[in-house]
Amino acid sequence: MPHILLGDDDEELTQLLQEYLHNHGVTCDCVHDGEAVIQKLKTASNNVLNGAAAYDLLVLDIMMPKIDGLSVLRQLPNISDIPVIMLTAKGEEIDRIIGLELGADDYITKPCNPRELLARINAVIKRTNAAASEHTPLPESRLYLDQNQRLCQIDGIELQVTGTEFDLLVALLKQKGEVVSKAWLSEHVLQRELQPFDRSLDVHVSRLRKKLQPFHEEPIKAVRGKGYQLVL
């Protein structure tokens, strides 16, 4: 049974979501401010060292007291590599873009449909688990991707990438030199159909490109109207 952490200051909403998720096979711990999210994740990380199971995913509201969700995302790489789904207010596109740039894996707008949230949770966890168990040989490249440890290296130098960025690299490397359509990447990496005006994939690729540019001027080429091509 997946075990997630939900951080949102709306206690009525979190109770509703907690009950719905529990009834559909997901255990959900709830906290109501950013400080509590960080403390929960630190405690969970320490418990993992003693053999306890880690959280499978974090659902994080942007607007929270004490420490807001974006500030939590900024601190997260020093605490945990947990995948993150953001909860953002409808119409706040800038928050979604910043959140994705800071490493969130997905987002859903509020007020959210519990069924849609469950689908997003299952998709991100499924993608993370599938990638961790993937053993398909990858083409030779300056990139080294350890699909068991989810480790990324280039020319022997380790790169810090998010789970979604790692999955994007695997997908692009498997088809290195070929143009991979945005629709295919959205379905196979983000686990959802590409929607008009949804910039999630573009933001993930842009963030990944910046990390690779010290090693190649144009590591991932955007082919207008077609998709992306890994040229590194």
PDB file of C-alpha atoms in Angstrom:
ATOM      1  CA  MET A   1       0.000   0.000   0.000  1.00  0.00           C
ATOM      2  CA  PRO A   2       1.519   3.371  -1.007  1.00  0.00           C
ATOM      3  CA  HIS A   3       2.290   5.729   1.870  1.00  0.00           C
ATOM      4  CA  ILE A   4       2.261   9.449   1.105  1.00  0.00           C
ATOM      5  CA  LEU A   5       2.634  12.743   2.946  1.00  0.00           C
ATOM      6  CA  LEU A   6       0.111  15.526   2.276  1.00  0.00           C
ATOM      7  CA  GLY A   7       1.002  19.093   3.239  1.00  0.00           C
ATOM      8  CA  ASP A   8      -1.903  21.566   3.057  1.00  0.00           C
ATOM      9  CA  ASP A   9      -3.224  24.123   5.537  1.00  0.00           C
ATOM     10  CA  ASP A  10      -6.863  23.416   4.626  1.00  0.00           C
ATOM     11  CA  GLU A  11      -7.679  20.871   7.332  1.00  0.00           C
ATOM     12  CA  GLU A  12     -11.170  20.144   5.999  1.00  0.00           C
ATOM     13  CA  LEU A  13      -9.760  19.389   2.540  1.00  0.00           C
ATOM     14  CA  THR A  14      -6.943  17.223   3.874  1.00  0.00           C
ATOM     15  CA  GLN A  15      -9.380  15.169   5.932  1.00  0.00           C
ATOM     16  CA  LEU A  16     -11.569  14.625   2.877  1.00  0.00           C
ATOM     17  CA  LEU A  17      -8.591  13.636   0.730  1.00  0.00           C
ATOM     18  CA  GLN A  18      -7.150  11.416   3.451  1.00  0.00           C
ATOM     19  CA  GLU A  19     -10.391   9.464   3.763  1.00  0.00           C
ATOM     20  CA  TYR A  20     -10.791   9.133  -0.002  1.00  0.00           C
ATOM     21  CA  LEU A  21      -7.206   7.979  -0.511  1.00  0.00           C
ATOM     22  CA  HIS A  22      -7.443   5.503   2.377  1.00  0.00           C
ATOM     23  CA  ASN A  23     -10.579   3.998   0.829  1.00  0.00           C
ATOM     24  CA  HIS A  24      -8.617   3.516  -2.390  1.00  0.00           C
ATOM     25  CA  GLY A  25      -5.546   1.873  -0.911  1.00  0.00           C
ATOM     26  CA  VAL A  26      -3.281   4.827  -0.149  1.00  0.00           C
ATOM     27  CA  THR A  27      -2.108   5.612   3.388  1.00  0.00           C
ATOM     28  CA  CYS A  28      -1.893   9.378   3.874  1.00  0.00           C
ATOM     29  CA  ASP A  29      -0.262  11.382   6.678  1.00  0.00           C
ATOM     30  CA  CYS A  30      -1.352  15.022   6.841  1.00  0.00           C
ATOM     31  CA  VAL A  31       0.422  18.148   8.104  1.00  0.00           C
ATOM     32  CA  HIS A  32      -0.669  21.757   7.777  1.00  0.00           C
ATOM     33  CA  ASP A  33       2.389  23.980   7.420  1.00  0.00           C
ATOM     34  CA  GLY A  34       5.736  23.931   5.663  1.00  0.00           C
ATOM     35  CA  GLU A  35       7.797  23.477   8.811  1.00  0.00           C
ATOM     36  CA  ALA A  36       5.836  20.335   9.658  1.00  0.00           C
ATOM     37  CA  VAL A  37       6.406  18.969   6.143  1.00  0.00           C
ATOM     38  CA  ILE A  38      10.168  19.390   6.486  1.00  0.00           C
ATOM     39  CA  GLN A  39      10.189  17.869   9.972  1.00  0.00           C
ATOM     40  CA  LYS A  40       8.137  14.869   8.831  1.00  0.00           C
ATOM     41  CA  LEU A  41      10.490  14.229   5.915  1.00  0.00           C
ATOM     42  CA  LYS A  42      13.591  14.548   8.096  1.00  0.00           C
ATOM     43  CA  THR A  43      12.113  12.111  10.609  1.00  0.00           C
ATOM     44  CA  ALA A  44      11.164   9.697   7.827  1.00  0.00           C
ATOM     45  CA  SER A  45      14.690   9.876   6.375  1.00  0.00           C
ATOM     46  CA  ASN A  46      16.187   9.061   9.755  1.00  0.00           C
ATOM     47  CA  ASN A  47      13.748   6.185  10.226  1.00  0.00           C
ATOM     48  CA  VAL A  48      14.721   4.741   6.824  1.00  0.00           C
ATOM     49  CA  LEU A  49      18.285   4.411   8.115  1.00  0.00           C
ATOM     50  CA  ASN A  50      16.838   2.209  10.863  1.00  0.00           C
ATOM     51  CA  GLY A  51      14.972   0.003   8.417  1.00  0.00           C
ATOM     52  CA  ALA A  52      11.588   1.760   8.251  1.00  0.00           C
ATOM     53  CA  ALA A  53       9.808   2.393   4.950  1.00  0.00           C
ATOM     54  CA  ALA A  54      10.074   5.846   3.382  1.00  0.00           C
ATOM     55  CA  TYR A  55       7.211   7.958   2.078  1.00  0.00           C
ATOM     56  CA  ASP A  56       6.455   7.117  -1.553  1.00  0.00           C
ATOM     57  CA  LEU A  57       5.368  10.622  -2.511  1.00  0.00           C
ATOM     58  CA  LEU A  58       4.725  14.147  -1.228  1.00  0.00           C
ATOM     59  CA  VAL A  59       1.612  16.142  -2.159  1.00  0.00           C
ATOM     60  CA  LEU A  60       2.495  19.754  -1.404  1.00  0.00           C
ATOM     61  CA  ASP A  61       0.322  22.866  -1.342  1.00  0.00           C
ATOM     62  CA  ILE A  62       2.048  26.053  -2.494  1.00  0.00           C
ATOM     63  CA  MET A  63       0.333  28.436  -0.067  1.00  0.00           C
ATOM     64  CA  MET A  64       1.075  27.303   3.483  1.00  0.00           C
ATOM     65  CA  PRO A  65       1.946  29.101   6.734  1.00  0.00           C
ATOM     66  CA  LYS A  66       5.411  29.288   8.324  1.00  0.00           C
ATOM     67  CA  ILE A  67       7.199  28.011   5.207  1.00  0.00           C
ATOM     68  CA  ASP A  68       5.458  28.085   1.838  1.00  0.00           C
ATOM     69  CA  GLY A  69       5.503  25.165  -0.571  1.00  0.00           C
ATOM     70  CA  LEU A  70       8.041  26.676  -2.965  1.00  0.00           C
ATOM     71  CA  SER A  71      10.476  27.232  -0.085  1.00  0.00           C
ATOM     72  CA  VAL A  72       9.971  23.606   0.935  1.00  0.00           C
ATOM     73  CA  LEU A  73      10.826  22.531  -2.623  1.00  0.00           C
ATOM     74  CA  ARG A  74      14.048  24.582  -2.472  1.00  0.00           C
ATOM     75  CA  GLN A  75      15.123  22.734   0.688  1.00  0.00           C
ATOM     76  CA  LEU A  76      13.969  19.302  -0.435  1.00  0.00           C
ATOM     77  CA  PRO A  77      17.154  18.147  -2.273  1.00  0.00           C
ATOM     78  CA  ASN A  78      19.042  18.336   1.026  1.00  0.00           C
ATOM     79  CA  ILE A  79      16.420  16.226   2.801  1.00  0.00           C
ATOM     80  CA  SER A  80      14.902  13.650   0.473  1.00  0.00           C
ATOM     81  CA  ASP A  81      14.619  12.523  -3.158  1.00  0.00           C
ATOM     82  CA  ILE A  82      10.883  11.937  -2.738  1.00  0.00           C
ATOM     83  CA  PRO A  83       8.718  12.640  -5.829  1.00  0.00           C
ATOM     84  CA  VAL A  84       6.417  15.654  -5.455  1.00  0.00           C
ATOM     85  CA  ILE A  85       2.982  16.623  -6.752  1.00  0.00           C
ATOM     86  CA  MET A  86       2.111  20.291  -6.196  1.00  0.00           C
ATOM     87  CA  LEU A  87      -1.302  21.646  -5.312  1.00  0.00           C
ATOM     88  CA  THR A  88      -1.717  25.087  -6.891  1.00  0.00           C
ATOM     89  CA  ALA A  89      -4.535  27.601  -7.113  1.00  0.00           C
ATOM     90  CA  LYS A  90      -6.389  27.609 -10.406  1.00  0.00           C
ATOM     91  CA  GLY A  91      -4.899  30.165 -12.767  1.00  0.00           C
ATOM     92  CA  GLU A  92      -1.594  30.537 -10.871  1.00  0.00           C
ATOM     93  CA  GLU A  93       0.535  29.389 -13.800  1.00  0.00           C
ATOM     94  CA  ILE A  94       3.676  31.120 -12.524  1.00  0.00           C
ATOM     95  CA  ASP A  95       3.577  29.037  -9.321  1.00  0.00           C
ATOM     96  CA  ARG A  96       3.265  25.842 -11.363  1.00  0.00           C
ATOM     97  CA  ILE A  97       6.197  26.783 -13.582  1.00  0.00           C
ATOM     98  CA  ILE A  98       8.408  27.769 -10.643  1.00  0.00           C
ATOM     99  CA  GLY A  99       7.467  24.580  -8.809  1.00  0.00           C
ATOM    100  CA  LEU A 100       8.377  22.425 -11.811  1.00  0.00           C
ATOM    101  CA  GLU A 101      11.631  24.363 -12.216  1.00  0.00           C
ATOM    102  CA  LEU A 102      12.416  23.633  -8.559  1.00  0.00           C
ATOM    103  CA  GLY A 103      12.007  19.908  -9.175  1.00  0.00           C
ATOM    104  CA  ALA A 104       8.353  18.995  -8.630  1.00  0.00           C
ATOM    105  CA  ASP A 105       7.246  16.010 -10.727  1.00  0.00           C
ATOM    106  CA  ASP A 106       3.662  17.046 -11.417  1.00  0.00           C
ATOM    107  CA  TYR A 107       0.934  19.439 -10.339  1.00  0.00           C
ATOM    108  CA  ILE A 108      -2.813  19.559  -9.887  1.00  0.00           C
ATOM    109  CA  THR A 109      -4.963  22.667  -9.492  1.00  0.00           C
ATOM    110  CA  LYS A 110      -7.266  23.374  -6.547  1.00  0.00           C
ATOM    111  CA  PRO A 111     -10.033  22.726  -5.860  1.00  0.00           C
ATOM    112  CA  CYS A 112      -8.920  19.270  -6.907  1.00  0.00           C
ATOM    113  CA  ASN A 113     -11.004  16.243  -7.716  1.00  0.00           C
ATOM    114  CA  PRO A 114      -9.941  13.437  -5.326  1.00  0.00           C
ATOM    115  CA  ARG A 115     -10.223  10.923  -8.162  1.00  0.00           C
ATOM    116  CA  GLU A 116      -7.839  12.957 -10.337  1.00  0.00           C
ATOM    117  CA  LEU A 117      -5.386  13.354  -7.446  1.00  0.00           C
ATOM    118  CA  LEU A 118      -5.452   9.593  -6.874  1.00  0.00           C
ATOM    119  CA  ALA A 119      -4.746   9.014 -10.569  1.00  0.00           C
ATOM    120  CA  ARG A 120      -1.792  11.442 -10.482  1.00  0.00           C
ATOM    121  CA  ILE A 121      -0.429   9.825  -7.307  1.00  0.00           C
ATOM    122  CA  ASN A 122      -0.633   6.338  -8.795  1.00  0.00           C
ATOM    123  CA  ALA A 123       0.937   7.509 -12.064  1.00  0.00           C
ATOM    124  CA  VAL A 124       3.959   9.139 -10.410  1.00  0.00           C
ATOM    125  CA  ILE A 125       4.531   6.201  -8.048  1.00  0.00           C
ATOM    126  CA  LYS A 126       4.125   3.715 -10.894  1.00  0.00           C
ATOM    127  CA  ARG A 127       6.592   5.638 -13.022  1.00  0.00           C
ATOM    128  CA  THR A 128       9.117   5.855 -10.194  1.00  0.00           C
ATOM    129  CA  ASN A 129       8.842   2.152  -9.350  1.00  0.00           C
ATOM    130  CA  ALA A 130       8.936   1.070 -12.991  1.00  0.00           C
ATOM    131  CA  ALA A 131      12.062   3.099 -13.654  1.00  0.00           C
ATOM    132  CA  ALA A 132      13.740   1.679 -10.557  1.00  0.00           C
ATOM    133  CA  SER A 133      13.144  -1.888 -11.763  1.00  0.00           C
ATOM    134  CA  GLU A 134      14.005  -1.172 -15.402  1.00  0.00           C
ATOM    135  CA  HIS A 135      16.943  -3.146 -16.780  1.00  0.00           C
ATOM    136  CA  THR A 136      16.726  -2.372 -20.497  1.00  0.00           C
ATOM    137  CA  PRO A 137      20.256  -1.857 -21.871  1.00  0.00           C
ATOM    138  CA  LEU A 138      20.920   1.733 -22.868  1.00  0.00           C
ATOM    139  CA  PRO A 139      23.002   2.894 -25.846  1.00  0.00           C
ATOM    140  CA  GLU A 140      26.615   3.906 -25.255  1.00  0.00           C
ATOM    141  CA  SER A 141      26.897   7.594 -24.484  1.00  0.00           C
ATOM    142  CA  ARG A 142      28.776  10.158 -22.445  1.00  0.00           C
ATOM    143  CA  LEU A 143      25.779   9.756 -20.164  1.00  0.00           C
ATOM    144  CA  TYR A 144      25.729   6.904 -17.654  1.00  0.00           C
ATOM    145  CA  LEU A 145      22.338   6.117 -16.159  1.00  0.00           C
ATOM    146  CA  ASP A 146      22.136   3.528 -13.399  1.00  0.00           C
ATOM    147  CA  GLN A 147      18.486   2.526 -13.535  1.00  0.00           C
ATOM    148  CA  ASN A 148      18.615   0.624 -10.236  1.00  0.00           C
ATOM    149  CA  GLN A 149      20.180   3.400  -8.161  1.00  0.00           C
ATOM    150  CA  ARG A 150      18.671   6.128 -10.385  1.00  0.00           C
ATOM    151  CA  LEU A 151      22.126   7.659 -10.671  1.00  0.00           C
ATOM    152  CA  CYS A 152      23.083  10.004 -13.502  1.00  0.00           C
ATOM    153  CA  GLN A 153      26.687  10.680 -14.529  1.00  0.00           C
ATOM    154  CA  ILE A 154      28.242  12.447 -17.489  1.00  0.00           C
ATOM    155  CA  ASP A 155      31.928  11.981 -18.188  1.00  0.00           C
ATOM    156  CA  GLY A 156      32.120  10.392 -14.758  1.00  0.00           C
ATOM    157  CA  ILE A 157      30.657  13.447 -12.991  1.00  0.00           C
ATOM    158  CA  GLU A 158      27.453  12.884 -11.047  1.00  0.00           C
ATOM    159  CA  LEU A 159      24.493  15.114 -11.886  1.00  0.00           C
ATOM    160  CA  GLN A 160      21.687  15.825  -9.444  1.00  0.00           C
ATOM    161  CA  VAL A 161      18.440  15.223 -11.322  1.00  0.00           C
ATOM    162  CA  THR A 162      14.853  14.750 -10.209  1.00  0.00           C
ATOM    163  CA  GLY A 163      12.950  11.533 -10.782  1.00  0.00           C
ATOM    164  CA  THR A 164      11.111  12.989 -13.760  1.00  0.00           C
ATOM    165  CA  GLU A 165      14.336  14.349 -15.259  1.00  0.00           C
ATOM    166  CA  PHE A 166      15.948  10.920 -14.889  1.00  0.00           C
ATOM    167  CA  ASP A 167      13.008   9.261 -16.625  1.00  0.00           C
ATOM    168  CA  LEU A 168      13.199  11.827 -19.429  1.00  0.00           C
ATOM    169  CA  LEU A 169      16.888  11.071 -19.920  1.00  0.00           C
ATOM    170  CA  VAL A 170      16.206   7.332 -20.078  1.00  0.00           C
ATOM    171  CA  ALA A 171      13.436   7.857 -22.649  1.00  0.00           C
ATOM    172  CA  LEU A 172      15.559  10.169 -24.807  1.00  0.00           C
ATOM    173  CA  LEU A 173      18.700   8.045 -24.525  1.00  0.00           C
ATOM    174  CA  LYS A 174      16.826   4.935 -25.665  1.00  0.00           C
ATOM    175  CA  GLN A 175      16.033   6.840 -28.860  1.00  0.00           C
ATOM    176  CA  LYS A 176      19.253   8.841 -29.036  1.00  0.00           C
ATOM    177  CA  GLY A 177      19.603  10.790 -32.268  1.00  0.00           C
ATOM    178  CA  GLU A 178      15.917  10.466 -33.045  1.00  0.00           C
ATOM    179  CA  VAL A 179      13.270  13.131 -32.560  1.00  0.00           C
ATOM    180  CA  VAL A 180      10.886  11.990 -29.837  1.00  0.00           C
ATOM    181  CA  SER A 181       7.460  13.603 -29.950  1.00  0.00           C
ATOM    182  CA  LYS A 182       6.120  15.604 -27.047  1.00  0.00           C
ATOM    183  CA  ALA A 183       2.966  13.494 -27.073  1.00  0.00           C
ATOM    184  CA  TRP A 184       4.990  10.277 -26.678  1.00  0.00           C
ATOM    185  CA  LEU A 185       7.137  11.732 -23.894  1.00  0.00           C
ATOM    186  CA  SER A 186       4.084  13.034 -22.048  1.00  0.00           C
ATOM    187  CA  GLU A 187       2.339   9.655 -22.209  1.00  0.00           C
ATOM    188  CA  HIS A 188       5.386   7.542 -21.335  1.00  0.00           C
ATOM    189  CA  VAL A 189       7.215   9.824 -18.885  1.00  0.00           C
ATOM    190  CA  LEU A 190       4.506  11.993 -17.314  1.00  0.00           C
ATOM    191  CA  GLN A 191       1.928   9.198 -17.669  1.00  0.00           C
ATOM    192  CA  ARG A 192      -0.754  11.438 -19.160  1.00  0.00           C
ATOM    193  CA  GLU A 193      -1.902  12.731 -22.523  1.00  0.00           C
ATOM    194  CA  LEU A 194      -0.386  15.982 -23.708  1.00  0.00           C
ATOM    195  CA  GLN A 195      -2.872  18.798 -23.206  1.00  0.00           C
ATOM    196  CA  PRO A 196      -3.007  22.171 -24.978  1.00  0.00           C
ATOM    197  CA  PHE A 197      -1.184  24.905 -23.021  1.00  0.00           C
ATOM    198  CA  ASP A 198       0.333  22.361 -20.589  1.00  0.00           C
ATOM    199  CA  ARG A 199       3.987  23.404 -20.292  1.00  0.00           C
ATOM    200  CA  SER A 200       5.024  20.772 -17.752  1.00  0.00           C
ATOM    201  CA  LEU A 201       7.086  18.747 -20.222  1.00  0.00           C
ATOM    202  CA  ASP A 202       8.781  21.858 -21.638  1.00  0.00           C
ATOM    203  CA  VAL A 203       9.743  23.016 -18.141  1.00  0.00           C
ATOM    204  CA  HIS A 204      11.206  19.618 -17.233  1.00  0.00           C
ATOM    205  CA  VAL A 205      13.225  19.528 -20.474  1.00  0.00           C
ATOM    206  CA  SER A 206      14.404  23.129 -20.010  1.00  0.00           C
ATOM    207  CA  ARG A 207      15.591  22.384 -16.482  1.00  0.00           C
ATOM    208  CA  LEU A 208      17.372  19.237 -17.667  1.00  0.00           C
ATOM    209  CA  ARG A 209      18.975  21.062 -20.583  1.00  0.00           C
ATOM    210  CA  LYS A 210      20.480  23.663 -18.216  1.00  0.00           C
ATOM    211  CA  LYS A 211      22.064  20.916 -16.130  1.00  0.00           C
ATOM    212  CA  LEU A 212      23.631  19.341 -19.223  1.00  0.00           C
ATOM    213  CA  GLN A 213      24.806  22.534 -20.951  1.00  0.00           C
ATOM    214  CA  PRO A 214      28.167  22.715 -19.127  1.00  0.00           C
ATOM    215  CA  PHE A 215      29.030  19.527 -21.058  1.00  0.00           C
ATOM    216  CA  HIS A 216      27.445  20.346 -24.438  1.00  0.00           C
ATOM    217  CA  GLU A 217      26.197  23.589 -25.977  1.00  0.00           C
ATOM    218  CA  GLU A 218      22.889  22.066 -27.101  1.00  0.00           C
ATOM    219  CA  PRO A 219      22.451  18.701 -25.351  1.00  0.00           C
ATOM    220  CA  ILE A 220      18.719  18.432 -26.094  1.00  0.00           C
ATOM    221  CA  LYS A 221      17.514  19.940 -29.343  1.00  0.00           C
ATOM    222  CA  ALA A 222      13.956  21.201 -29.692  1.00  0.00           C
ATOM    223  CA  VAL A 223      12.587  20.408 -33.147  1.00  0.00           C
ATOM    224  CA  ARG A 224       9.701  22.779 -33.793  1.00  0.00           C
ATOM    225  CA  GLY A 225       6.382  21.019 -34.242  1.00  0.00           C
ATOM    226  CA  LYS A 226       7.908  17.570 -33.644  1.00  0.00           C
ATOM    227  CA  GLY A 227       9.565  17.109 -30.260  1.00  0.00           C
ATOM    228  CA  TYR A 228      12.970  16.706 -28.637  1.00  0.00           C
ATOM    229  CA  GLN A 229      16.215  15.064 -29.695  1.00  0.00           C
ATOM    230  CA  LEU A 230      19.087  14.045 -27.405  1.00  0.00           C
ATOM    231  CA  VAL A 231      22.348  14.913 -29.191  1.00  0.00           C
ATOM    232  CA  LEU A 232      24.780  14.680 -26.269  1.00  0.00           C
TER     233      LEU A 232
END
